[in-house]
Amino acid sequence: MNIPNILTLVRFLLIPGFVYAFFCMPEGNVYAAIIFILSGITDVLDGYIARHFNQVTKLGTLLDPLADKLMVLTVLTSLWLKGFIPFFIIEVLAVKELAMIVGAAFLYRKQKIAIPANAYGKAATFLLYVAIIFSLFRWPYNLFLMILALGLAVIAFFVYAFEFFKKAI
């Protein structure tokens, strides 16, 4: 167990904290936003520490993206349950993530390689975080930002799919 893995485990613990804050606390959107931002910071921090200090582990490689996906899907589901965003956003992102997980597992099992993140995926993730913060506070343009992030995520998916087929063949 190293610092990046501990930070990843903290992100798992932040998920129920987000749900509690968002649904049960007065001014819960403020606390939920803080928890969500803290989750994003720990994600960046654990990746930086793992790569810079050669602390990448198989456990971290498996748990890090799982923590990210669970947090984002939990937040989006919470936003949908409160009527802040439409359900199709969750559907599209869930299908995309499932396809990427299946594709990555297939490629890793077949050839022991992984496709690195691309610029579209990083931009989509950043924009999704911004859109989520806007949605938590119901600020103007929150839905526009969410759909823009969704569009970038779909573009990133097609770039990943293209790389997948190049490497799988």
C-alpha positions as a Markdown table, in Angstrom:
| # | Residue | x | y | z |
|---|---|---|---|---|
| 1 | Met | 0.0 | 0.0 | 0.0 |
| 2 | Asn | 1.5 | 3.3 | -1.1 |
| 3 | Ile | 0.4 | 6.9 | -1.1 |
| 4 | Pro | -1.2 | 6.9 | -4.6 |
| 5 | Asn | -3.2 | 3.8 | -3.6 |
| 6 | Ile | -4.3 | 5.4 | -0.3 |
| 7 | Leu | -5.5 | 8.4 | -2.2 |
| 8 | Thr | -7.5 | 6.2 | -4.6 |
| 9 | Leu | -9.1 | 4.5 | -1.6 |
| 10 | Val | -9.9 | 7.9 | -0.2 |
| 11 | Arg | -11.7 | 8.7 | -3.4 |
| 12 | Phe | -13.9 | 5.6 | -2.9 |
| 13 | Leu | -14.8 | 6.8 | 0.6 |
| 14 | Leu | -15.7 | 10.3 | -0.8 |
| 15 | Ile | -18.5 | 8.7 | -2.9 |
| 16 | Pro | -20.9 | 8.0 | 0.0 |
| 17 | Gly | -19.8 | 11.4 | 1.5 |
| 18 | Phe | -20.9 | 13.1 | -1.7 |
| 19 | Val | -24.3 | 11.3 | -1.7 |
| 20 | Tyr | -24.9 | 12.2 | 2.0 |
| 21 | Ala | -23.9 | 15.8 | 1.5 |
| 22 | Phe | -25.9 | 16.3 | -1.7 |
| 23 | Phe | -29.1 | 14.7 | -0.4 |
| 24 | Cys | -29.1 | 15.1 | 3.4 |
| 25 | Met | -27.3 | 18.3 | 4.3 |
| 26 | Pro | -28.6 | 21.9 | 4.2 |
| 27 | Glu | -26.6 | 23.7 | 1.5 |
| 28 | Gly | -25.6 | 20.2 | 0.5 |
| 29 | Asn | -24.7 | 21.2 | -3.0 |
| 30 | Val | -21.8 | 23.3 | -1.6 |
| 31 | Tyr | -20.5 | 20.4 | 0.5 |
| 32 | Ala | -21.0 | 18.0 | -2.4 |
| 33 | Ala | -19.1 | 20.3 | -4.7 |
| 34 | Ile | -16.2 | 20.5 | -2.2 |
| 35 | Ile | -16.2 | 16.7 | -2.0 |
| 36 | Phe | -16.3 | 16.4 | -5.8 |
| 37 | Ile | -13.4 | 18.8 | -6.2 |
| 38 | Leu | -11.4 | 17.1 | -3.5 |
| 39 | Ser | -12.0 | 13.8 | -5.4 |
| 40 | Gly | -10.6 | 15.4 | -8.6 |
| 41 | Ile | -7.6 | 16.8 | -6.8 |
| 42 | Thr | -6.8 | 13.5 | -5.2 |
| 43 | Asp | -7.1 | 11.8 | -8.7 |
| 44 | Val | -4.6 | 14.2 | -10.2 |
| 45 | Leu | -2.3 | 14.0 | -7.1 |
| 46 | Asp | -2.3 | 10.2 | -7.0 |
| 47 | Gly | -1.5 | 9.9 | -10.7 |
| 48 | Tyr | 1.3 | 12.5 | -10.4 |
| 49 | Ile | 2.9 | 10.8 | -7.4 |
| 50 | Ala | 2.6 | 7.3 | -8.9 |
| 51 | Arg | 4.3 | 8.3 | -12.1 |
| 52 | His | 6.9 | 10.7 | -10.7 |
| 53 | Phe | 8.0 | 8.5 | -7.9 |
| 54 | Asn | 7.7 | 5.2 | -9.7 |
| 55 | Gln | 4.9 | 4.0 | -7.4 |
| 56 | Val | 2.6 | 2.6 | -10.1 |
| 57 | Thr | 1.0 | -0.7 | -9.0 |
| 58 | Lys | -1.3 | -3.2 | -10.5 |
| 59 | Leu | -3.8 | -2.5 | -7.8 |
| 60 | Gly | -3.7 | 1.3 | -8.5 |
| 61 | Thr | -3.9 | 0.7 | -12.2 |
| 62 | Leu | -7.1 | -1.2 | -11.6 |
| 63 | Leu | -8.7 | 0.9 | -8.8 |
| 64 | Asp | -7.9 | 4.4 | -10.0 |
| 65 | Pro | -10.1 | 4.4 | -13.1 |
| 66 | Leu | -12.8 | 2.5 | -11.2 |
| 67 | Ala | -12.9 | 5.2 | -8.5 |
| 68 | Asp | -13.1 | 7.9 | -11.1 |
| 69 | Lys | -16.0 | 6.2 | -13.0 |
| 70 | Leu | -17.9 | 5.4 | -9.8 |
| 71 | Met | -17.6 | 9.0 | -8.6 |
| 72 | Val | -18.7 | 10.5 | -11.9 |
| 73 | Leu | -21.6 | 8.1 | -12.4 |
| 74 | Thr | -22.7 | 8.6 | -8.7 |
| 75 | Val | -22.6 | 12.4 | -9.2 |
| 76 | Leu | -24.5 | 12.3 | -12.5 |
| 77 | Thr | -27.1 | 9.9 | -11.1 |
| 78 | Ser | -27.5 | 12.2 | -8.1 |
| 79 | Leu | -27.9 | 15.2 | -10.4 |
| 80 | Trp | -30.5 | 13.3 | -12.5 |
| 81 | Leu | -32.4 | 12.2 | -9.4 |
| 82 | Lys | -32.8 | 15.8 | -8.3 |
| 83 | Gly | -33.9 | 16.7 | -11.9 |
| 84 | Phe | -30.8 | 18.8 | -12.6 |
| 85 | Ile | -29.8 | 16.9 | -15.8 |
| 86 | Pro | -31.6 | 14.6 | -18.2 |
| 87 | Phe | -31.1 | 10.9 | -18.0 |
| 88 | Phe | -29.6 | 10.5 | -21.6 |
| 89 | Ile | -26.4 | 12.0 | -20.3 |
| 90 | Ile | -25.9 | 9.1 | -17.9 |
| 91 | Glu | -26.9 | 6.6 | -20.6 |
| 92 | Val | -24.4 | 7.8 | -23.2 |
| 93 | Leu | -21.6 | 8.0 | -20.7 |
| 94 | Ala | -22.4 | 4.7 | -19.1 |
| 95 | Val | -22.5 | 2.9 | -22.5 |
| 96 | Lys | -19.2 | 4.6 | -23.6 |
| 97 | Glu | -17.4 | 3.7 | -20.3 |
| 98 | Leu | -18.7 | 0.1 | -20.5 |
| 99 | Ala | -17.5 | -0.2 | -24.1 |
| 100 | Met | -14.1 | 1.2 | -23.2 |
| 101 | Ile | -13.7 | -1.1 | -20.2 |
| 102 | Val | -14.6 | -4.2 | -22.3 |
| 103 | Gly | -12.3 | -3.0 | -25.2 |
| 104 | Ala | -9.4 | -2.3 | -22.8 |
| 105 | Ala | -9.8 | -5.6 | -21.1 |
| 106 | Phe | -9.8 | -7.4 | -24.4 |
| 107 | Leu | -6.8 | -5.6 | -25.7 |
| 108 | Tyr | -4.8 | -6.1 | -22.5 |
| 109 | Arg | -5.7 | -9.8 | -22.3 |
| 110 | Lys | -4.9 | -10.4 | -25.9 |
| 111 | Gln | -1.7 | -8.3 | -26.3 |
| 112 | Lys | -0.8 | -7.0 | -22.8 |
| 113 | Ile | -1.0 | -3.4 | -24.0 |
| 114 | Ala | -3.1 | -0.4 | -22.9 |
| 115 | Ile | -4.2 | 2.6 | -25.0 |
| 116 | Pro | -3.1 | 5.8 | -23.2 |
| 117 | Ala | -5.4 | 8.7 | -22.6 |
| 118 | Asn | -5.9 | 11.1 | -25.5 |
| 119 | Ala | -6.3 | 14.9 | -25.6 |
| 120 | Tyr | -10.0 | 14.6 | -26.3 |
| 121 | Gly | -10.5 | 12.3 | -23.3 |
| 122 | Lys | -8.6 | 14.7 | -21.0 |
| 123 | Ala | -10.5 | 17.7 | -22.3 |
| 124 | Ala | -13.8 | 15.8 | -22.0 |
| 125 | Thr | -13.0 | 14.9 | -18.4 |
| 126 | Phe | -12.0 | 18.4 | -17.5 |
| 127 | Leu | -15.2 | 19.9 | -19.2 |
| 128 | Leu | -17.3 | 17.2 | -17.5 |
| 129 | Tyr | -16.0 | 18.3 | -14.1 |
| 130 | Val | -16.7 | 22.0 | -14.9 |
| 131 | Ala | -20.2 | 21.0 | -16.1 |
| 132 | Ile | -20.9 | 19.0 | -13.0 |
| 133 | Ile | -19.9 | 22.0 | -10.8 |
| 134 | Phe | -22.1 | 24.2 | -12.9 |
| 135 | Ser | -24.9 | 21.7 | -12.5 |
| 136 | Leu | -24.5 | 21.3 | -8.7 |
| 137 | Phe | -25.1 | 25.1 | -8.4 |
| 138 | Arg | -27.6 | 25.2 | -11.3 |
| 139 | Trp | -25.6 | 28.0 | -12.9 |
| 140 | Pro | -26.5 | 29.1 | -16.4 |
| 141 | Tyr | -25.1 | 27.1 | -19.3 |
| 142 | Asn | -24.8 | 24.0 | -17.1 |
| 143 | Leu | -26.7 | 21.8 | -19.6 |
| 144 | Phe | -24.8 | 23.3 | -22.5 |
| 145 | Leu | -21.5 | 22.5 | -20.9 |
| 146 | Met | -22.7 | 19.0 | -20.0 |
| 147 | Ile | -23.7 | 18.3 | -23.6 |
| 148 | Leu | -20.4 | 19.7 | -24.8 |
| 149 | Ala | -18.5 | 17.4 | -22.4 |
| 150 | Leu | -20.6 | 14.5 | -23.6 |
| 151 | Gly | -19.8 | 15.3 | -27.2 |
| 152 | Leu | -16.1 | 15.5 | -26.5 |
| 153 | Ala | -16.4 | 12.2 | -24.6 |
| 154 | Val | -18.0 | 10.6 | -27.7 |
| 155 | Ile | -15.2 | 12.0 | -29.9 |
| 156 | Ala | -12.6 | 10.6 | -27.5 |
| 157 | Phe | -14.4 | 7.2 | -27.6 |
| 158 | Phe | -14.1 | 7.1 | -31.4 |
| 159 | Val | -10.4 | 8.0 | -31.2 |
| 160 | Tyr | -9.9 | 5.2 | -28.6 |
| 161 | Ala | -11.9 | 2.8 | -30.8 |
| 162 | Phe | -9.7 | 3.7 | -33.8 |
| 163 | Glu | -6.5 | 3.0 | -31.8 |
| 164 | Phe | -8.1 | -0.2 | -30.4 |
| 165 | Phe | -8.8 | -1.5 | -33.9 |
| 166 | Lys | -5.3 | -0.5 | -35.1 |
| 167 | Lys | -3.7 | -2.4 | -32.3 |
| 168 | Ala | -6.1 | -5.4 | -32.2 |
| 169 | Ile | -5.6 | -6.2 | -35.9 |
